[in-house]
CSV table of C-alpha atoms in Angstrom, one decimal:
chain,number,residue,atom,x,y,z
A,19,MET,CA,-32.6,-15.6,-56.2
A,20,ILE,CA,-33.4,-17.8,-53.2
A,21,LYS,CA,-36.8,-19.3,-52.9
A,22,THR,CA,-37.8,-19.1,-49.3
A,23,SER,CA,-40.9,-20.7,-47.7
A,24,SER,CA,-40.6,-18.3,-44.8
A,25,ASP,CA,-43.1,-15.6,-44.2
A,26,PRO,CA,-41.6,-12.1,-43.6
A,27,LYS,CA,-44.1,-11.8,-40.7
A,28,HIS,CA,-42.6,-14.8,-39.0
A,29,PRO,CA,-40.5,-13.7,-36.0
A,30,ARG,CA,-37.7,-16.0,-37.1
A,31,PHE,CA,-37.9,-14.9,-40.7
A,32,LEU,CA,-34.1,-14.3,-41.2
A,33,SER,CA,-33.1,-17.6,-39.6
A,34,ASN,CA,-35.7,-19.3,-41.7
A,35,PHE,CA,-34.3,-17.6,-44.8
A,36,TYR,CA,-30.8,-19.0,-44.1
A,37,ARG,CA,-32.2,-22.4,-43.3
A,38,ASP,CA,-33.8,-22.4,-46.8
A,39,LEU,CA,-30.6,-21.2,-48.3
A,40,LEU,CA,-28.7,-24.1,-46.7
A,41,SER,CA,-31.4,-26.6,-47.7
A,42,GLU,CA,-31.0,-25.3,-51.3
A,43,GLY,CA,-27.2,-26.0,-50.7
A,44,VAL,CA,-28.1,-29.6,-49.9
A,45,ARG,CA,-30.1,-29.9,-53.1
A,46,LYS,CA,-27.1,-28.5,-55.0
A,47,GLY,CA,-24.9,-31.2,-53.5
A,48,ILE,CA,-22.8,-28.6,-51.6
A,49,THR,CA,-24.0,-28.7,-48.0
A,50,SER,CA,-24.1,-31.9,-46.1
A,51,LEU,CA,-27.2,-33.0,-44.2
A,52,GLN,CA,-25.3,-32.9,-41.0
A,53,GLY,CA,-24.2,-29.4,-41.9
A,54,LEU,CA,-27.8,-28.2,-41.6
A,55,THR,CA,-27.9,-29.4,-38.0
A,56,ALA,CA,-24.5,-27.8,-37.2
A,57,HIS,CA,-25.9,-24.6,-38.5
A,58,GLY,CA,-28.9,-24.9,-36.1
A,59,ARG,CA,-26.5,-25.1,-33.2
A,60,GLY,CA,-25.0,-21.8,-34.2
A,61,GLU,CA,-28.4,-20.3,-34.6
A,62,THR,CA,-29.2,-20.7,-30.9
A,63,PHE,CA,-26.0,-18.9,-29.9
A,64,ASP,CA,-26.8,-16.2,-32.4
A,65,TYR,CA,-30.3,-15.9,-30.9
A,66,LEU,CA,-29.0,-15.8,-27.4
A,67,MET,CA,-26.6,-12.9,-28.4
A,68,GLY,CA,-29.5,-10.9,-30.0
A,69,GLU,CA,-28.4,-11.7,-33.7
A,70,LYS,CA,-26.1,-8.6,-33.7
A,71,THR,CA,-22.4,-8.2,-34.1
A,72,CYS,CA,-21.3,-7.5,-30.5
A,73,SER,CA,-18.3,-5.3,-29.4
A,74,PHE,CA,-16.3,-8.4,-28.5
A,75,ALA,CA,-16.7,-9.6,-32.1
A,76,ARG,CA,-15.6,-6.3,-33.5
A,77,VAL,CA,-12.4,-6.5,-31.4
A,78,SER,CA,-11.7,-10.0,-32.7
A,79,ILE,CA,-12.3,-8.8,-36.3
A,80,GLN,CA,-9.7,-6.1,-35.9
A,81,ALA,CA,-7.2,-8.6,-34.5
A,82,ALA,CA,-8.0,-11.0,-37.3
A,83,ALA,CA,-7.5,-8.4,-40.0
A,84,SER,CA,-4.1,-7.5,-38.5
A,85,LEU,CA,-3.0,-11.2,-38.3
A,86,LEU,CA,-4.2,-11.9,-41.9
A,87,LEU,CA,-2.2,-8.9,-43.2
A,88,LEU,CA,0.9,-9.9,-41.1
A,89,SER,CA,1.0,-13.6,-42.0
A,90,LYS,CA,3.3,-14.9,-44.7
A,91,PHE,CA,1.1,-17.7,-46.1
A,92,PRO,CA,-2.5,-17.6,-45.0
A,93,VAL,CA,-5.0,-20.1,-46.2
A,94,ILE,CA,-8.8,-19.9,-46.1
A,95,SER,CA,-10.5,-23.2,-45.3
A,96,VAL,CA,-14.0,-23.6,-46.7
A,97,ASN,CA,-16.7,-26.2,-46.4
A,98,GLY,CA,-20.3,-26.7,-47.6
A,99,ASN,CA,-21.9,-24.4,-45.1
A,100,THR,CA,-19.4,-21.5,-45.5
A,101,VAL,CA,-19.6,-21.4,-49.3
A,102,ILE,CA,-23.4,-21.4,-49.2
A,103,LEU,CA,-23.7,-18.7,-46.5
A,104,SER,CA,-20.7,-16.5,-47.6
A,105,GLY,CA,-19.3,-17.8,-50.9
A,106,LYS,CA,-18.9,-14.4,-52.4
A,107,GLY,CA,-17.2,-12.9,-49.3
A,108,LEU,CA,-14.8,-15.8,-49.1
A,109,VAL,CA,-13.7,-15.3,-52.7
A,110,LYS,CA,-13.4,-11.6,-52.1
A,111,LEU,CA,-11.3,-12.2,-49.0
A,112,SER,CA,-9.0,-14.6,-50.9
A,113,GLN,CA,-8.4,-12.0,-53.6
A,114,LEU,CA,-7.9,-9.2,-51.0
A,115,ILE,CA,-5.1,-11.0,-49.1
A,116,ASN,CA,-4.0,-13.1,-52.1
A,117,CYS,CA,-4.4,-16.5,-50.6
A,118,PRO,CA,-5.9,-19.8,-51.6
A,119,LEU,CA,-9.3,-21.2,-50.7
A,120,GLU,CA,-8.8,-24.8,-49.5
A,121,ILE,CA,-11.8,-27.1,-49.5
A,122,ASN,CA,-11.9,-29.2,-46.3
A,123,LEU,CA,-15.0,-31.4,-45.5
A,124,TYR,CA,-16.0,-33.3,-42.3
A,125,HIS,CA,-17.9,-35.9,-44.3
A,126,ALA,CA,-15.7,-37.3,-47.1
A,127,SER,CA,-17.2,-36.8,-50.6
A,128,LYS,CA,-15.2,-36.3,-53.8
A,129,LEU,CA,-18.4,-35.3,-55.5
A,130,ARG,CA,-19.2,-32.6,-53.0
A,131,GLU,CA,-15.5,-31.4,-53.2
A,132,ARG,CA,-15.9,-31.0,-57.0
A,133,LYS,CA,-19.3,-29.2,-56.7
A,134,ILE,CA,-17.8,-26.7,-54.1
A,135,PHE,CA,-14.8,-26.2,-56.4
A,136,THR,CA,-17.1,-25.3,-59.4
A,137,TYR,CA,-19.4,-23.2,-57.2
A,138,LEU,CA,-16.4,-21.1,-56.0
A,139,GLN,CA,-15.0,-20.8,-59.5
A,140,ASN,CA,-18.4,-19.5,-60.7
A,141,LEU,CA,-18.2,-16.9,-58.0
A,142,GLY,CA,-14.8,-15.8,-59.4
A,143,GLY,CA,-12.6,-17.9,-57.1
A,144,MET,CA,-9.1,-18.3,-58.8
A,145,ASN,CA,-6.9,-20.0,-56.3
A,146,ILE,CA,-8.9,-23.0,-55.1
A,147,LEU,CA,-7.2,-26.1,-53.6
A,148,LEU,CA,-8.6,-29.6,-53.0
A,149,PRO,CA,-7.2,-32.0,-50.5
A,150,ASP,CA,-4.5,-34.3,-51.9
A,151,LYS,CA,-2.9,-37.2,-50.0
A,152,THR,CA,-1.4,-35.0,-47.3
A,153,LYS,CA,-2.7,-35.6,-43.8
A,154,ILE,CA,-2.7,-33.9,-40.4
A,155,LYS,CA,-2.2,-36.2,-37.4
A,156,GLY,CA,-4.7,-36.3,-34.5
A,157,ILE,CA,-7.9,-35.9,-36.6
A,158,TYR,CA,-10.4,-38.8,-36.8
A,159,SER,CA,-12.6,-37.3,-39.5
A,160,ASN,CA,-12.0,-36.6,-43.2
A,161,ARG,CA,-10.9,-33.1,-42.1
A,162,LYS,CA,-7.4,-34.6,-41.8
A,163,MET,CA,-7.1,-34.6,-45.6
A,164,ILE,CA,-5.4,-31.4,-46.6
A,165,SER,CA,-3.5,-29.9,-49.5
A,166,LYS,CA,0.3,-29.8,-49.5
A,167,SER,CA,0.2,-26.4,-51.3
A,168,GLY,CA,-2.3,-25.1,-48.7
A,169,GLN,CA,-2.7,-25.9,-45.1
A,170,LYS,CA,0.5,-28.0,-45.0
A,171,MET,CA,2.6,-24.9,-45.9
A,172,ALA,CA,0.4,-22.2,-44.2
A,173,ASP,CA,1.5,-20.2,-41.2
A,174,LEU,CA,-2.1,-19.1,-40.6
A,175,VAL,CA,-5.4,-21.0,-41.4
A,176,PHE,CA,-8.6,-19.0,-41.4
A,177,ILE,CA,-11.4,-21.5,-40.5
A,178,PRO,CA,-14.8,-20.1,-40.4
A,179,LEU,CA,-17.1,-22.7,-38.8
A,180,GLU,CA,-15.5,-25.8,-37.6
A,181,ASP,CA,-15.9,-28.9,-35.4
A,182,GLY,CA,-12.9,-28.8,-33.1
A,183,ASP,CA,-10.3,-31.5,-33.8
A,184,ARG,CA,-8.6,-29.6,-36.7
A,185,THR,CA,-8.0,-26.3,-34.9
A,186,ARG,CA,-6.2,-28.1,-32.1
A,187,ALA,CA,-4.1,-30.2,-34.5
A,188,LEU,CA,-3.1,-27.1,-36.5
A,189,ILE,CA,-2.1,-25.2,-33.4
A,190,HIS,CA,0.0,-28.2,-32.3
A,191,LEU,CA,1.8,-27.9,-35.6
A,192,GLY,CA,2.7,-24.3,-34.7
A,193,LYS,CA,0.3,-22.7,-37.1
A,194,LYS,CA,-2.0,-19.8,-36.1
A,195,VAL,CA,-5.8,-20.2,-36.5
A,196,ILE,CA,-8.5,-17.6,-36.9
A,197,THR,CA,-12.1,-18.9,-36.5
A,198,ILE,CA,-15.6,-17.6,-36.7
A,199,ASP,CA,-17.6,-19.5,-34.2
A,200,LEU,CA,-20.9,-18.6,-32.6
A,201,ASN,CA,-20.2,-20.9,-29.6
A,202,PRO,CA,-17.7,-19.3,-27.3
A,203,LEU,CA,-17.5,-22.6,-25.3
A,204,SER,CA,-16.4,-24.8,-28.3
A,205,ARG,CA,-13.0,-26.4,-28.5
A,206,THR,CA,-12.4,-24.5,-31.7
A,207,ALA,CA,-13.2,-21.2,-30.0
A,208,ASN,CA,-10.9,-21.9,-27.1
A,209,ASP,CA,-8.0,-23.4,-29.1
A,210,ALA,CA,-7.9,-20.8,-31.9
A,211,THR,CA,-5.5,-17.9,-31.9
A,212,ILE,CA,-8.4,-15.5,-32.6
A,213,THR,CA,-12.1,-16.4,-32.3
A,214,ILE,CA,-14.7,-14.1,-33.9
A,215,VAL,CA,-17.9,-15.0,-31.9
A,216,ASP,CA,-20.4,-13.8,-34.5
A,217,ASN,CA,-22.5,-15.0,-37.5
A,218,ILE,CA,-20.4,-15.5,-40.6
A,219,VAL,CA,-22.9,-13.6,-42.7
A,220,ARG,CA,-22.3,-10.5,-40.6
A,221,ALA,CA,-18.7,-11.0,-39.6
A,222,LEU,CA,-17.1,-11.7,-43.0
A,223,PRO,CA,-18.2,-8.4,-44.7
A,224,LEU,CA,-16.9,-6.5,-41.6
A,225,LEU,CA,-13.6,-8.4,-41.8
A,226,ILE,CA,-13.2,-7.5,-45.4
A,227,GLN,CA,-14.0,-3.8,-44.6
A,228,VAL,CA,-11.4,-3.7,-41.8
A,229,ILE,CA,-8.7,-5.4,-43.9
A,230,THR,CA,-9.3,-2.8,-46.6
A,231,GLN,CA,-8.8,0.0,-44.0
A,232,PHE,CA,-5.8,-1.7,-42.3
A,233,ARG,CA,-3.9,-2.2,-45.6
A,234,GLN,CA,-2.7,1.4,-45.1
A,235,LEU,CA,-1.1,0.5,-41.7
A,236,SER,CA,2.6,-0.4,-41.2
A,237,ARG,CA,3.6,-3.8,-39.9
A,238,ASN,CA,4.4,-2.2,-36.6
A,239,GLU,CA,1.0,-0.7,-36.2
A,240,LEU,CA,-0.6,-4.0,-37.2
A,241,GLN,CA,1.6,-5.9,-34.7
A,242,SER,CA,0.7,-3.5,-31.9
A,243,LYS,CA,-3.0,-4.0,-32.6
A,244,LEU,CA,-2.5,-7.8,-32.5
A,245,ASN,CA,-0.4,-7.6,-29.2
A,246,SER,CA,-3.2,-5.8,-27.4
A,247,TYR,CA,-5.7,-8.6,-28.2
A,248,ASP,CA,-6.5,-11.4,-25.7
A,249,ASN,CA,-8.6,-14.2,-27.0
A,250,LYS,CA,-9.4,-15.8,-23.6
A,251,LYS,CA,-10.6,-12.5,-22.2
A,252,ASN,CA,-12.6,-11.8,-25.3
A,253,LEU,CA,-14.4,-15.2,-25.0
A,254,ALA,CA,-15.1,-14.6,-21.4
A,255,ARG,CA,-16.8,-11.3,-22.4
A,256,ALA,CA,-18.9,-13.2,-24.9
A,257,LEU,CA,-20.0,-15.6,-22.2
A,258,ARG,CA,-20.8,-12.8,-19.8
A,259,PHE,CA,-22.9,-11.1,-22.5
A,260,ILE,CA,-24.9,-14.3,-23.1
A,261,ARG,CA,-25.5,-14.6,-19.3
A,262,LYS,CA,-26.6,-11.0,-19.1
A,263,ARG,CA,-29.0,-11.5,-22.1
A,264,LEU,CA,-30.5,-14.6,-20.5
A,265,ALA,CA,-31.1,-12.7,-17.3
A,266,GLU,CA,-32.9,-10.0,-19.3
A,267,LEU,CA,-34.9,-12.4,-21.3
A,268,ALA,CA,-36.0,-14.4,-18.3
B,22,MET,CA,-29.7,-50.4,-37.3
B,23,ILE,CA,-28.5,-46.8,-37.9
B,24,LYS,CA,-25.4,-46.2,-39.8
B,25,THR,CA,-23.4,-43.4,-38.2
B,26,SER,CA,-20.4,-41.7,-39.5
B,27,SER,CA,-19.6,-40.5,-36.0
B,28,ASP,CA,-16.6,-41.8,-34.1
B,29,PRO,CA,-17.4,-43.0,-30.5
B,30,LYS,CA,-14.2,-41.1,-29.4
B,31,HIS,CA,-15.7,-37.8,-30.6
B,32,PRO,CA,-16.8,-35.7,-27.7
B,33,ARG,CA,-20.0,-35.0,-29.5
B,34,PHE,CA,-20.7,-38.6,-30.4
B,35,LEU,CA,-24.3,-38.8,-29.2
B,36,SER,CA,-25.3,-35.6,-30.9
B,37,ASN,CA,-23.6,-36.7,-34.1
B,38,PHE,CA,-25.5,-40.0,-33.8
B,39,TYR,CA,-28.9,-38.2,-33.7
B,40,ARG,CA,-27.8,-35.9,-36.5
B,41,ASP,CA,-27.1,-39.0,-38.6
B,42,LEU,CA,-30.4,-40.5,-37.6
B,43,LEU,CA,-32.3,-37.4,-38.8
B,44,SER,CA,-30.2,-37.2,-42.0
B,45,GLU,CA,-31.4,-40.8,-42.6
B,46,GLY,CA,-34.9,-39.5,-41.9
B,47,VAL,CA,-34.4,-37.0,-44.7
B,48,ARG,CA,-33.3,-39.8,-47.1
B,49,LYS,CA,-36.4,-41.7,-46.1
B,50,GLY,CA,-38.5,-38.7,-47.0
B,51,ILE,CA,-39.8,-38.2,-43.4
B,52,THR,CA,-37.7,-35.4,-42.0
B,53,SER,CA,-37.6,-32.0,-43.8
B,54,LEU,CA,-34.3,-30.3,-44.5
B,55,GLN,CA,-35.3,-27.4,-42.3
B,56,GLY,CA,-36.1,-29.9,-39.6
B,57,LEU,CA,-32.4,-30.7,-39.4
B,58,THR,CA,-31.6,-27.1,-38.6
B,59,ALA,CA,-34.4,-26.9,-36.1
B,60,HIS,CA,-32.9,-29.9,-34.4
B,61,GLY,CA,-29.5,-28.2,-34.2
B,62,ARG,CA,-31.1,-25.2,-32.4
B,63,GLY,CA,-32.3,-27.6,-29.7
B,64,GLU,CA,-28.9,-29.3,-29.5
B,65,THR,CA,-27.4,-26.1,-28.2
B,66,PHE,CA,-29.8,-25.8,-25.4
B,67,ASP,CA,-29.3,-29.4,-24.5
B,68,TYR,CA,-25.6,-28.9,-24.5
B,69,LEU,CA,-26.0,-25.8,-22.3
B,70,MET,CA,-28.0,-27.8,-19.8
B,71,GLY,CA,-25.5,-30.7,-19.7
B,72,GLU,CA,-27.5,-33.1,-21.8
B,73,LYS,CA,-29.3,-34.5,-18.8
B,74,THR,CA,-32.9,-34.5,-17.7
B,75,CYS,CA,-32.9,-31.8,-15.0
B,76,SER,CA,-35.2,-31.6,-12.0
B,77,PHE,CA,-37.4,-28.9,-13.6
B,78,ALA,CA,-38.0,-31.3,-16.5
B,79,ARG,CA,-39.0,-34.1,-14.0
B,80,VAL,CA,-41.5,-31.8,-12.4
B,81,SER,CA,-43.0,-31.0,-15.8
B,82,ILE,CA,-43.1,-34.6,-16.7
B,83,GLN,CA,-45.2,-35.4,-13.6
B,84,ALA,CA,-47.6,-32.6,-14.3
B,85,ALA,CA,-47.8,-33.7,-18.0
B,86,ALA,CA,-48.6,-37.3,-17.0
B,87,SER,CA,-51.3,-36.0,-14.7
B,88,LEU,CA,-52.9,-33.8,-17.3
B,89,LEU,CA,-52.7,-36.5,-20.0
B,90,LEU,CA,-54.6,-38.9,-17.6
B,91,LEU,CA,-57.1,-36.3,-16.7
B,92,SER,CA,-58.0,-35.0,-20.1
B,93,LYS,CA,-61.1,-36.3,-22.0
B,94,PHE,CA,-59.7,-36.2,-25.5
B,95,PRO,CA,-55.9,-35.8,-25.8
B,96,VAL,CA,-54.2,-35.9,-29.2
B,97,ILE,CA,-50.5,-36.4,-29.9
B,98,SER,CA,-49.2,-34.2,-32.7
B,99,VAL,CA,-46.3,-35.6,-34.6
B,100,ASN,CA,-43.9,-34.3,-37.3
B,101,GLY,CA,-40.9,-35.5,-39.3
B,102,ASN,CA,-38.4,-34.9,-36.4
B,103,THR,CA,-40.4,-36.4,-33.6
B,104,VAL,CA,-41.2,-39.7,-35.4
B,105,ILE,CA,-37.5,-40.2,-36.4
B,106,LEU,CA,-36.2,-39.4,-32.9
B,107,SER,CA,-39.0,-41.0,-30.8
B,108,GLY,CA,-41.4,-42.9,-33.2
B,109,LYS,CA,-41.7,-46.0,-31.0
B,110,GLY,CA,-42.2,-44.0,-27.8
B,111,LEU,CA,-45.0,-41.9,-29.5
B,112,VAL,CA,-46.8,-45.1,-30.6
B,113,LYS,CA,-46.5,-46.5,-27.1
B,114,LEU,CA,-47.8,-43.3,-25.6
B,115,SER,CA,-50.8,-43.2,-27.9
B,116,GLN,CA,-51.6,-46.8,-26.9
B,117,LEU,CA,-51.1,-46.1,-23.2
B,118,ILE,CA,-53.5,-43.2,-23.1
B,119,ASN,CA,-55.6,-44.4,-26.0
B,120,CYS,CA,-55.4,-41.4,-28.2
B,121,PRO,CA,-54.7,-40.6,-31.8
B,122,LEU,CA,-51.4,-39.6,-33.4
B,123,GLU,CA,-52.0,-36.6,-35.7
B,124,ILE,CA,-49.5,-35.8,-38.4
B,125,ASN,CA,-48.9,-32.0,-38.6
B,126,LEU,CA,-46.1,-30.6,-40.7
B,127,TYR,CA,-44.6,-27.1,-41.0
B,128,HIS,CA,-43.7,-27.6,-44.6
B,129,ALA,CA,-46.7,-28.9,-46.6
B,130,SER,CA,-46.0,-32.2,-48.3
B,131,LYS,CA,-48.6,-34.9,-49.0
B,132,LEU,CA,-45.8,-37.3,-49.8
B,133,ARG,CA,-44.1,-36.7,-46.5
B,134,GLU,CA,-47.5,-37.1,-44.7
B,135,ARG,CA,-48.0,-40.5,-46.3
B,136,LYS,CA,-44.5,-41.6,-45.5
B,137,ILE,CA,-44.8,-40.7,-41.8
B,138,PHE,CA,-48.2,-42.4,-41.8
B,139,THR,CA,-46.7,-45.7,-43.1
B,140,TYR,CA,-43.6,-45.3,-40.8
B,141,LEU,CA,-45.9,-45.0,-37.7
B,142,GLN,CA,-48.0,-47.9,-38.9
B,143,ASN,CA,-44.9,-50.1,-39.2
B,144,LEU,CA,-44.0,-49.2,-35.6
B,145,GLY,CA,-47.5,-50.5,-34.6
B,146,GLY,CA,-49.4,-47.2,-34.6
B,147,MET,CA,-53.1,-47.9,-34.9
B,148,ASN,CA,-54.9,-44.6,-34.6
B,149,ILE,CA,-53.1,-42.2,-37.0
B,150,LEU,CA,-54.8,-39.1,-38.3
B,151,LEU,CA,-53.9,-36.9,-41.3
B,152,PRO,CA,-54.9,-33.3,-41.8
B,153,ASP,CA,-58.2,-32.9,-43.7
B,154,LYS,CA,-59.6,-29.5,-44.8
B,155,THR,CA,-60.1,-28.3,-41.2
B,156,LYS,CA,-58.0,-25.2,-40.3
B,157,ILE,CA,-56.9,-23.3,-37.2
B,158,LYS,CA,-57.0,-19.5,-37.5
B,159,GLY,CA,-53.9,-17.4,-36.8
B,160,ILE,CA,-51.3,-19.7,-38.3
B,161,TYR,CA,-49.4,-18.8,-41.4
B,162,SER,CA,-47.7,-22.1,-42.1
B,163,ASN,CA,-49.1,-25.4,-43.1
B,164,ARG,CA,-49.4,-26.2,-39.4
B,165,LYS,CA,-52.9,-24.7,-39.7
B,166,MET,CA,-54.1,-27.8,-41.4
B,167,ILE,CA,-55.6,-30.2,-38.8
B,168,SER,CA,-57.9,-33.2,-38.5
B,169,LYS,CA,-61.6,-32.7,-37.6
B,170,SER,CA,-61.3,-36.0,-35.7
B,171,GLY,CA,-58.2,-34.9,-33.9
B,172,GLN,CA,-57.0,-31.5,-32.8
B,173,LYS,CA,-60.3,-29.9,-33.7
B,174,MET,CA,-62.1,-32.0,-31.1
B,175,ALA,CA,-59.2,-32.3,-28.6
B,176,ASP,CA,-59.2,-30.7,-25.1
B,177,LEU,CA,-55.4,-31.3,-24.9
B,178,VAL,CA,-52.8,-31.4,-27.6
B,179,PHE,CA,-49.4,-32.9,-26.8
B,180,ILE,CA,-46.9,-31.2,-29.2
B,181,PRO,CA,-43.4,-32.4,-28.8
B,182,LEU,CA,-41.1,-30.0,-30.7
B,183,GLU,CA,-42.8,-27.0,-32.3
B,184,ASP,CA,-42.3,-23.6,-33.9
B,185,GLY,CA,-44.6,-21.4,-31.9
B,186,ASP,CA,-47.7,-20.2,-33.8
B,187,ARG,CA,-49.8,-23.3,-33.3
B,188,THR,CA,-49.4,-23.5,-29.5
B,189,ARG,CA,-50.7,-20.0,-29.2
B,190,ALA,CA,-53.6,-20.6,-31.6
B,191,LEU,CA,-54.6,-23.8,-29.7
B,192,ILE,CA,-54.5,-22.0,-26.3
B,193,HIS,CA,-56.7,-19.2,-27.8
B,194,LEU,CA,-59.2,-21.9,-28.7
B,195,GLY,CA,-59.4,-22.9,-25.0
B,196,LYS,CA,-57.4,-26.1,-25.5
B,197,LYS,CA,-54.5,-27.2,-23.2
B,198,VAL,CA,-51.1,-27.8,-24.7
B,199,ILE,CA,-48.2,-29.9,-23.4
B,200,THR,CA,-44.9,-29.4,-25.2
B,201,ILE,CA,-41.3,-30.7,-25.1
B,202,ASP,CA,-39.0,-27.8,-26.0
B,203,LEU,CA,-35.4,-27.5,-25.2
B,204,ASN,CA,-35.6,-23.7,-25.5
B,205,PRO,CA,-37.2,-22.2,-22.3
B,206,LEU,CA,-37.4,-18.9,-24.1
B,207,SER,CA,-39.5,-20.0,-27.1
B,208,ARG,CA,-43.0,-18.8,-27.7
B,209,THR,CA,-44.2,-22.4,-27.5
B,210,ALA,CA,-42.5,-22.9,-24.1
B,211,ASN,CA,-44.1,-19.7,-22.8
B,212,ASP,CA,-47.5,-20.2,-24.2
B,213,ALA,CA,-48.0,-23.9,-23.4
B,214,THR,CA,-49.9,-25.2,-20.4
B,215,ILE,CA,-47.0,-27.5,-19.5
B,216,THR,CA,-43.5,-27.2,-21.0
B,217,ILE,CA,-41.0,-30.1,-20.6
B,218,VAL,CA,-37.6,-28.5,-21.1
B,219,ASP,CA,-35.7,-31.6,-22.1
B,220,ASN,CA,-34.6,-33.7,-25.1
B,221,ILE,CA,-37.5,-35.7,-26.4
B,222,VAL,CA,-35.3,-38.9,-26.6
B,223,ARG,CA,-34.9,-38.7,-22.8
B,224,ALA,CA,-38.2,-37.1,-21.8
B,225,LEU,CA,-40.6,-39.4,-23.6
B,226,PRO,CA,-39.5,-42.7,-22.0
B,227,LEU,CA,-39.7,-40.9,-18.6
B,228,LEU,CA,-43.2,-39.6,-19.4
B,229,ILE,CA,-44.4,-43.1,-20.3
B,230,GLN,CA,-42.9,-44.5,-17.1
B,231,VAL,CA,-44.6,-41.8,-15.0
B,232,ILE,CA,-48.0,-42.3,-16.7
B,233,THR,CA,-47.7,-46.1,-16.1
B,234,GLN,CA,-47.2,-45.3,-12.3
B,235,PHE,CA,-49.9,-42.6,-12.2
B,236,ARG,CA,-52.6,-44.8,-13.7
B,237,GLN,CA,-53.1,-46.1,-10.1
B,238,LEU,CA,-53.9,-42.6,-8.8
B,239,SER,CA,-57.4,-41.2,-8.4
B,240,ARG,CA,-58.6,-38.1,-10.3
B,241,ASN,CA,-58.3,-36.1,-7.1
B,242,GLU,CA,-54.7,-37.1,-6.6
B,243,LEU,CA,-53.9,-36.3,-10.2
B,244,GLN,CA,-55.7,-32.9,-10.0
B,245,SER,CA,-53.8,-32.1,-6.9
B,246,LYS,CA,-50.4,-32.8,-8.6
B,247,LEU,CA,-51.5,-30.6,-11.5
B,248,ASN,CA,-52.6,-27.8,-9.2
B,249,SER,CA,-49.2,-27.6,-7.6
B,250,TYR,CA,-47.5,-27.1,-10.9
B,251,ASP,CA,-46.5,-23.6,-12.2
B,252,ASN,CA,-45.2,-23.5,-15.7
B,253,LYS,CA,-43.7,-20.0,-15.6
B,254,LYS,CA,-41.8,-20.7,-12.4
B,255,ASN,CA,-40.5,-23.9,-13.9
B,256,LEU,CA,-39.3,-22.1,-17.0
B,257,ALA,CA,-37.6,-19.5,-14.9
B,258,ARG,CA,-35.8,-22.4,-13.1
B,259,ALA,CA,-34.6,-23.7,-16.4
B,260,LEU,CA,-33.2,-20.3,-17.4
B,261,ARG,CA,-31.5,-19.9,-14.0
B,262,PHE,CA,-29.9,-23.4,-14.5
B,263,ILE,CA,-28.5,-22.4,-17.9
B,264,ARG,CA,-27.1,-19.2,-16.5
B,265,LYS,CA,-25.5,-21.1,-13.7
B,266,ARG,CA,-24.0,-23.6,-16.2
B,267,LEU,CA,-22.6,-20.8,-18.3
B,268,ALA,CA,-20.9,-19.3,-15.3
B,269,GLU,CA,-19.4,-22.7,-14.5
B,270,LEU,CA,-18.3,-23.4,-18.0
B,271,ALA,CA,-16.8,-19.9,-18.5
């Protein structure tokens, strides 16, 4: 049960609720303070898009489901914000596609890594990886620290919520990247193979639902869905949608 | 001296720097956790506007300077974010126009009020007010708690960064409100008498500069500057600017 200081009458009740949830995540030692601000950045894009899953996000979710089912060794990268906002969903996804959850933090903290590990275990997470001494080149932050049994070997990394450097570095290594990013202009959004421009709390349950449906499909059918997807065009649709909304709101 | 974990090479160095500053504010017991997320919301609008003071903000700053010099009893409302981001500037402004700084927090905390009080005193603040048992109607949050020697008596309240309810309530009481709000769509931005759509860290030094210049002007000259200002038109300009930027960035 989450305590929230927000009043249900407040027009920003739901975003206040998630703010309180993440603040509780800080008190638990899971979310970083800077993660709260990063969340706020996303909030604005969500607000500009009307806080709904748009058609361009649904298209990306279908492509993401196909790619996750087609890939040989996918890895789900998690951080303090994602586990607090969508911990259960992330554990469910890792079970559904039988892949590890790898903890990867922007701000280095062994204590926070352990807390996230235990938190995911308590949610039923079985295959959880911590960074070892393996590194990715081209990243300045602690995000360079990865697991040799996870991202190092992966052909696909699912990175919900990210700060940019890592997606580019992983793509340079020939890996594919799926991201959930509310900012269609971000480096992550533009570098990723598939970008779901949506709020993780709405997109992840939908992704799980689509994967469950798509499990019935053949590899050819999945590949054909994937081939018809164009990430750049989809991001441009998201931007056009925001512009249209701004014109309406003005 | 602020410790920052941000790398100067990071494309978001400056916003990471202010994130770290506010995180430090949390550790000092001054900024609320939810304040960090609120800051992030603003960050996105700032990013969409190119992180520069735009011409529409300069126009509002001139109008705000005129109104601050014309008003009989202005009060500056401060919270955990504003004092961390612009504490020195707020103290300077209060000295320049000889008016109180009134502490007003969304999340009730006597401890945080005292810490902000001491923080402002250490910056040279002389006239600092705390909420007493006086209340404004129509506000659900702790923001309703005001000072009888401050906002209660004020004809003008300067509220940099705000969440909406209070501006409307103050306007209903016949008071004037100047705000700094990066979101031109917010209730505060739309209800205020004058809205400066800019980042407080850039806008406040400019406001102080303009007030220093405008002190030479007569009341008639100030009034004429004020009369030529239209807040709604100015907000529409800000929105058009964001739309144009989005089109360029797409």
